[in-house]
Coordinates of N, CA and C in Angstrom, one line a residue:
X1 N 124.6 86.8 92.3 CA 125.8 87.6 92.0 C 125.4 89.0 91.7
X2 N 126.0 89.8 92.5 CA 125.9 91.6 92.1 C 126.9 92.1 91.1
X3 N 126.9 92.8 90.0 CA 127.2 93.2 89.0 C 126.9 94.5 89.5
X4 N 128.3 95.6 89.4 CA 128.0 97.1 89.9 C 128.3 97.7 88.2
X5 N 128.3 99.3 88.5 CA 128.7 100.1 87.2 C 129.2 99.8 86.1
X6 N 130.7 98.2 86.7 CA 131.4 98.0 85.6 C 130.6 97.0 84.7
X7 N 129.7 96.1 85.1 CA 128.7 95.6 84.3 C 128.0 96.2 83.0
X8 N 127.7 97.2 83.3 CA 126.9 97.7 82.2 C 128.4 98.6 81.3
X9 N 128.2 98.3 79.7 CA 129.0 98.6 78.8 C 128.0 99.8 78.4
X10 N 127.0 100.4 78.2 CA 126.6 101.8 77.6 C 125.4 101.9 77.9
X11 N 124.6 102.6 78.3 CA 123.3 103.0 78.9 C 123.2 104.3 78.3
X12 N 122.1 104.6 77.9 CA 121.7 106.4 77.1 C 120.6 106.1 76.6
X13 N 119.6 107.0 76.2 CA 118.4 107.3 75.4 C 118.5 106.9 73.6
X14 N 117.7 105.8 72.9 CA 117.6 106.0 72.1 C 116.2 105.7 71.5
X15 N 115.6 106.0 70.4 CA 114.4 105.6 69.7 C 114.2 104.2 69.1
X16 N 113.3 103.5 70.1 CA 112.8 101.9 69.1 C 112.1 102.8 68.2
X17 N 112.6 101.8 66.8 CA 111.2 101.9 65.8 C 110.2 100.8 65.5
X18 N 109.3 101.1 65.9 CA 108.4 99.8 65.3 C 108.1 100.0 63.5
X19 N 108.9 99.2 62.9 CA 108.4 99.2 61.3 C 107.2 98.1 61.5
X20 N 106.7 98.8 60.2 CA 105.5 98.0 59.7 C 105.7 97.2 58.0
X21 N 104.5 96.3 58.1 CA 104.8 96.0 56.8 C 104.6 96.9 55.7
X22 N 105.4 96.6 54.4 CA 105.4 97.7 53.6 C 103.7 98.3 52.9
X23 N 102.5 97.3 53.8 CA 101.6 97.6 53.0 C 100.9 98.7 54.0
X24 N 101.2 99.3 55.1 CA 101.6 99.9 56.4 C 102.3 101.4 55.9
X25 N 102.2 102.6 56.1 CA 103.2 103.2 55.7 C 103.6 104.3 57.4
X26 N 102.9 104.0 58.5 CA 103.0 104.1 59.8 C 103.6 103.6 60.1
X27 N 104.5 103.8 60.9 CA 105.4 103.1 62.3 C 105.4 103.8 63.4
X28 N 105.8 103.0 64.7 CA 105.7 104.0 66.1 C 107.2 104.0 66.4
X29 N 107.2 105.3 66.7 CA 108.3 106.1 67.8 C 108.3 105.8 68.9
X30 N 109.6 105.6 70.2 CA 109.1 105.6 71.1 C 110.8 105.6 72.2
X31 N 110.9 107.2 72.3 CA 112.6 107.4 73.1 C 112.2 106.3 74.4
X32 N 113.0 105.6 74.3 CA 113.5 104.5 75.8 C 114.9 104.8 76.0
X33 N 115.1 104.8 77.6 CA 116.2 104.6 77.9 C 117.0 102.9 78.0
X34 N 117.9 103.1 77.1 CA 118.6 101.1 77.2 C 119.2 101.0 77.9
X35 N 119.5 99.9 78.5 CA 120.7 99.8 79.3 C 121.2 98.2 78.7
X36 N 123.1 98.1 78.1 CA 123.1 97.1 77.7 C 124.1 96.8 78.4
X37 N 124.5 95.5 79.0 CA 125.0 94.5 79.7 C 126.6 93.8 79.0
X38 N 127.7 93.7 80.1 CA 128.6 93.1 79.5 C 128.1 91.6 79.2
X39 N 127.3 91.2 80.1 CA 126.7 89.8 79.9 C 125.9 89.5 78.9
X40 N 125.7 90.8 77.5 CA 124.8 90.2 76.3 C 123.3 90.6 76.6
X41 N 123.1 90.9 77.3 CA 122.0 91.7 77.6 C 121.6 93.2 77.3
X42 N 120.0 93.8 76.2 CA 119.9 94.7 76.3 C 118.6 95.1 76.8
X43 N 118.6 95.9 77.9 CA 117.2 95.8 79.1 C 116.8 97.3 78.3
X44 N 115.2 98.2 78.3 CA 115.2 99.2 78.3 C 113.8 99.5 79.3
X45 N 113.9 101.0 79.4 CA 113.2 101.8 80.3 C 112.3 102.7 79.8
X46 N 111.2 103.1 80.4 CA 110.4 104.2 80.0 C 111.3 105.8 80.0
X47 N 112.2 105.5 81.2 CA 112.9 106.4 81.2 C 113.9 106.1 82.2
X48 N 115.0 106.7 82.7 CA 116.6 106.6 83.4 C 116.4 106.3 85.1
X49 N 114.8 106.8 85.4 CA 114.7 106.7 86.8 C 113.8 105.5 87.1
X50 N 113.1 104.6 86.0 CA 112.4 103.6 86.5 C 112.4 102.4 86.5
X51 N 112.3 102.0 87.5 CA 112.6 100.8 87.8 C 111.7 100.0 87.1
X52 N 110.9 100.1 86.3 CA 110.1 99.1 85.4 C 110.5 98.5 84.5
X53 N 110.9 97.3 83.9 CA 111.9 97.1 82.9 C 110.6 97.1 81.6
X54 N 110.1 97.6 80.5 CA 109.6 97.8 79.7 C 109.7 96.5 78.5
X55 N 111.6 95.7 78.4 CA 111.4 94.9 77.8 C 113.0 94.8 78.0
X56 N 113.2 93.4 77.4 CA 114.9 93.1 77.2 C 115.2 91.8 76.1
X57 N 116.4 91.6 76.1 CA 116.2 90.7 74.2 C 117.9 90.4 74.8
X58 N 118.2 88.9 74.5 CA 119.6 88.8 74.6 C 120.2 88.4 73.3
X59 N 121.7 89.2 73.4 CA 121.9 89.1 71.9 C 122.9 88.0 71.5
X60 N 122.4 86.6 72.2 CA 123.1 85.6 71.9 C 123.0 85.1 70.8
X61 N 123.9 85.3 69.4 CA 122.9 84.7 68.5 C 122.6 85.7 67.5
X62 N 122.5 87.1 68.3 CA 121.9 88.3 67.6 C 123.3 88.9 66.3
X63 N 122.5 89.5 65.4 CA 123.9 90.2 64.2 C 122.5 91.1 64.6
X64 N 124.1 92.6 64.0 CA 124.2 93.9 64.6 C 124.1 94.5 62.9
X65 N 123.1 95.0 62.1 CA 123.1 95.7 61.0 C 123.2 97.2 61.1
X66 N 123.8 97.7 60.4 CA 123.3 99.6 60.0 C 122.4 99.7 58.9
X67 N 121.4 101.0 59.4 CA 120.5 101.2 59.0 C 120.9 102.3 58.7
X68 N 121.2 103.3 57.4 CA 121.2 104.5 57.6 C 122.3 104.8 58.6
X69 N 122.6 106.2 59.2 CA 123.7 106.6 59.2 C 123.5 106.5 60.7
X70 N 122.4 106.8 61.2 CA 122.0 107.0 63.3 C 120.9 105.5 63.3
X71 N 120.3 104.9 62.7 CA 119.8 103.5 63.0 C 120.4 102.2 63.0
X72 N 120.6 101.3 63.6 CA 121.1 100.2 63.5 C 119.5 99.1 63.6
X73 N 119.8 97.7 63.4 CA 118.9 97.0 63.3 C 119.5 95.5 63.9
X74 N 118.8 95.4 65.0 CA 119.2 93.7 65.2 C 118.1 93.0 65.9
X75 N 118.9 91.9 64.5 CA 118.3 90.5 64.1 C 118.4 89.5 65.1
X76 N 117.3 89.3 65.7 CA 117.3 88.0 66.7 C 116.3 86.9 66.2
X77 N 116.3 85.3 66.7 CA 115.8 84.4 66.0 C 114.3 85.0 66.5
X78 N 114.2 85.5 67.4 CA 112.5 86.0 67.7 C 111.9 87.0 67.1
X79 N 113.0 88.2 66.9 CA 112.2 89.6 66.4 C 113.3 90.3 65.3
X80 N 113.3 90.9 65.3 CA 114.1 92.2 65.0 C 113.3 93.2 65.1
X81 N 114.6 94.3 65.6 CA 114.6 95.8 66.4 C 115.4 96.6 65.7
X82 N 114.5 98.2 65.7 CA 114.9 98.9 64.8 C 115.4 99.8 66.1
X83 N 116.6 100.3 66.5 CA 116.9 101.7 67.3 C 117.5 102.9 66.3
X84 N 117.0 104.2 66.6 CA 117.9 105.2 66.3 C 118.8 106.1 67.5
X85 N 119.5 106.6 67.1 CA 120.8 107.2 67.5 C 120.2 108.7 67.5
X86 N 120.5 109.6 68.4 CA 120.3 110.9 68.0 C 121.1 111.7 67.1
X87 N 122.8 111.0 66.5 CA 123.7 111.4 66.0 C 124.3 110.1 65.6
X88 N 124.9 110.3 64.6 CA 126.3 109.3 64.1 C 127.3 109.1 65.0
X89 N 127.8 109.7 66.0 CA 128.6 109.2 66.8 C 128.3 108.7 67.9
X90 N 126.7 109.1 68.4 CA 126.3 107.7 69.1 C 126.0 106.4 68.7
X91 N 125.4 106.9 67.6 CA 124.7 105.5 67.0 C 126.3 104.2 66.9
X92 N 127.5 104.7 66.0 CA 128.8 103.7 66.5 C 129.1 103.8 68.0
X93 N 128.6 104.5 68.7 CA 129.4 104.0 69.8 C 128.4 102.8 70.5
X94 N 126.6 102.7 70.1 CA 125.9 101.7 70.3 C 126.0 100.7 69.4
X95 N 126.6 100.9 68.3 CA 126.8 99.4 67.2 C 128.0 98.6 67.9
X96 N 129.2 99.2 68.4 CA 130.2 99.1 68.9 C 129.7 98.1 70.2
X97 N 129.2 99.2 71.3 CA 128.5 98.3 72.3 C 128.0 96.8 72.1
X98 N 127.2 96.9 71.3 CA 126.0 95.7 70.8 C 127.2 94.4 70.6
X99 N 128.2 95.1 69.7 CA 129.0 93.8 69.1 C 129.5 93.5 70.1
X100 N 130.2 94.4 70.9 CA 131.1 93.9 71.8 C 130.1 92.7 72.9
X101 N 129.0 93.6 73.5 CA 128.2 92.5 74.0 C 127.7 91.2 73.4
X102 N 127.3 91.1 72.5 CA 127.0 90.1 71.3 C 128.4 89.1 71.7
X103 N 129.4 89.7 71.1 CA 130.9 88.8 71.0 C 130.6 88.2 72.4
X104 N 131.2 88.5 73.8 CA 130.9 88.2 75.1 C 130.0 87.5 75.2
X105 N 128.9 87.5 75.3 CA 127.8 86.4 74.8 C 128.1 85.1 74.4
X106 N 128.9 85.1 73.0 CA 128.7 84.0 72.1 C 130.2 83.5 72.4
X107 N 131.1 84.1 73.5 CA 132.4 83.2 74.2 C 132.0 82.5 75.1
X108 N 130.9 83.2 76.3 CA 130.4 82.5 77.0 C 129.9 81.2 76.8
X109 N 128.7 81.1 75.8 CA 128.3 79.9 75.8 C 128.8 79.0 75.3
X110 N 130.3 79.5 73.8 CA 130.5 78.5 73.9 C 131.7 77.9 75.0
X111 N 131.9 78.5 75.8 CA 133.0 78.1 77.0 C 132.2 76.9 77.7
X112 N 130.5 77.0 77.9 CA 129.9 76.1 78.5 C 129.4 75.3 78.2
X113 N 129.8 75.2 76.6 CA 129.8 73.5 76.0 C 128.0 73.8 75.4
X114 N 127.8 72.6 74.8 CA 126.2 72.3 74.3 C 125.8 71.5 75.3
X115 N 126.0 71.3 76.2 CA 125.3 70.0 77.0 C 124.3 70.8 78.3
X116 N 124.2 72.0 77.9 CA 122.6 72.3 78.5 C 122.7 73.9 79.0
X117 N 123.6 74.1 80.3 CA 123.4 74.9 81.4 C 123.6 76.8 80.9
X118 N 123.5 76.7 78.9 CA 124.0 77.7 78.7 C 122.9 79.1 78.8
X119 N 123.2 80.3 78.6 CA 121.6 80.9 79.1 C 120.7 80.5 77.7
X120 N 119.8 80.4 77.8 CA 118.4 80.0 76.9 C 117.7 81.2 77.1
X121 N 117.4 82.0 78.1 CA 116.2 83.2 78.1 C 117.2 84.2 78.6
X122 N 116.7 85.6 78.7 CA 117.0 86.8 79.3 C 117.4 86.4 80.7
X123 N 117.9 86.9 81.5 CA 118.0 86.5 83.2 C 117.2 87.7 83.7
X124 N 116.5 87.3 84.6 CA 115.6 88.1 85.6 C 116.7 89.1 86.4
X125 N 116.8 90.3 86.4 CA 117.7 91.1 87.1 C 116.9 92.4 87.9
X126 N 117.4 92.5 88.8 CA 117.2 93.6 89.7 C 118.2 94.7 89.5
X127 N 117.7 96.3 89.1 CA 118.2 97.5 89.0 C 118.4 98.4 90.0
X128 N 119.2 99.0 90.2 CA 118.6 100.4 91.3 C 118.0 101.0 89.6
X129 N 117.4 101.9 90.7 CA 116.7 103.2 90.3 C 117.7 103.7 89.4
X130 N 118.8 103.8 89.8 CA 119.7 104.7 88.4 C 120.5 103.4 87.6
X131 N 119.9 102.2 87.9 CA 120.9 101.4 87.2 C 122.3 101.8 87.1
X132 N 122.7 101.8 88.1 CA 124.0 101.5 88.7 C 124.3 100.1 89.3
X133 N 123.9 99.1 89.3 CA 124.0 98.1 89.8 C 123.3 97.0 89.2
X134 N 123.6 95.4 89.0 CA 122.4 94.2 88.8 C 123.0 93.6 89.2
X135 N 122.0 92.4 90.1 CA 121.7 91.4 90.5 C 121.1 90.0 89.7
X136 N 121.6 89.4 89.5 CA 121.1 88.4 88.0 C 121.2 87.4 88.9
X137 N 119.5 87.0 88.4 CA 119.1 85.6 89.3 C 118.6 85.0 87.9
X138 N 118.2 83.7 87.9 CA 118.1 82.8 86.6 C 116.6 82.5 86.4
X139 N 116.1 83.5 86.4 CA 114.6 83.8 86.0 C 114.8 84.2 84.6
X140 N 113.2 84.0 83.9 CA 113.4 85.0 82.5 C 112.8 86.3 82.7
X141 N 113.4 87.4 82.3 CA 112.6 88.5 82.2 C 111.3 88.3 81.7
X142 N 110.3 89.1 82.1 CA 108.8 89.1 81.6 C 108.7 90.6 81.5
X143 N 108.2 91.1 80.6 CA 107.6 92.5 80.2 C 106.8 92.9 81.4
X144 N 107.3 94.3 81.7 CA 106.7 94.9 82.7 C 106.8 94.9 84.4
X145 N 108.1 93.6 84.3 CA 108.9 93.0 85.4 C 109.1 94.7 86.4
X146 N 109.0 94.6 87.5 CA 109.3 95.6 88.6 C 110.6 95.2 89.0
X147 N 111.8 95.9 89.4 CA 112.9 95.5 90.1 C 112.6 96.8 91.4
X148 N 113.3 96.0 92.3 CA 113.8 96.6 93.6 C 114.6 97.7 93.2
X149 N 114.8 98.6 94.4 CA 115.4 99.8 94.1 C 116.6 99.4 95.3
X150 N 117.5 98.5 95.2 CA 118.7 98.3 95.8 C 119.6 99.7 95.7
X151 N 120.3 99.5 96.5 CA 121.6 100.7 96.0 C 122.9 99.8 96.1
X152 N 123.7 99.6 95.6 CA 124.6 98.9 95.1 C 126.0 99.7 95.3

């Protein structure tokens, strides 16, 4: 199945933070470009032109916290992720995103009942180069995954 433009709900540059524990007083910075998915999916990039997927997390499952006024924080059974915002009015318009994908997510599966077929992992997807487009085949993403540079 190809998913064009209208698939993706907000794509832009924000900051993961890697926190540490409080005995730590370091953490790493690191601007990625995200791209999040009406399907509950949030993929990110080294940056807007590459096709390398760097990492992705589905937010089935996932709650959407604020951090401060430009960070949000979400909680998944695996990790939790710290992003900042460059401003307060992005940062709601990616809290906004997240839930809305989150909500969508958690209709889906339960539309598909508990009796198995519902997504369990990330789906393996192919990007163009400007992520304008995905293709979602029923693989799991793996860190460092290469997509095709389709044009869509």
């Amino acid at each position: 199945v190809i998913f064009g433009p209208e698939s993706i709900l907000k794509a832009g540059w924000l900051t993961k933070t890697g926190k540490r524990k409080a005995a730590s007083a370091f953490s790493t910075e690191r601007k990625r470009w995200f791209v999040l998915t009406r399907g509950g999916k949030l993929l990110w990039f080294t940056n807007e032109q590459s096709d390398s997927l760097k990492s992705a997390i589905s937010l089935a499952g996932a709650t959407v916290n604020t951090v401060g006024e430009k960070e949000v924080q979400i909680v998944t059974p695996e990790k939790d992720y710290f992003l900042a915002a460059d401003d307060t009015t992005e940062a709601q318009a990616w809290i906004e995103g997240l839930n809305e994908a989150g909500a969508a997510q958690t209709v889906r599966k339960a539309k598909r009942g508990s009796n198995g077929s519902a997504l369990t992992a990330a789906a393996s997807m192919h990007i163009s180069a400007r992520h304008g487009g995905i293709c979602e085949e029923p693989d799991v993403i793996q860190r460092g995954s290469s997509f095709k540079q389709d044009r869509f």
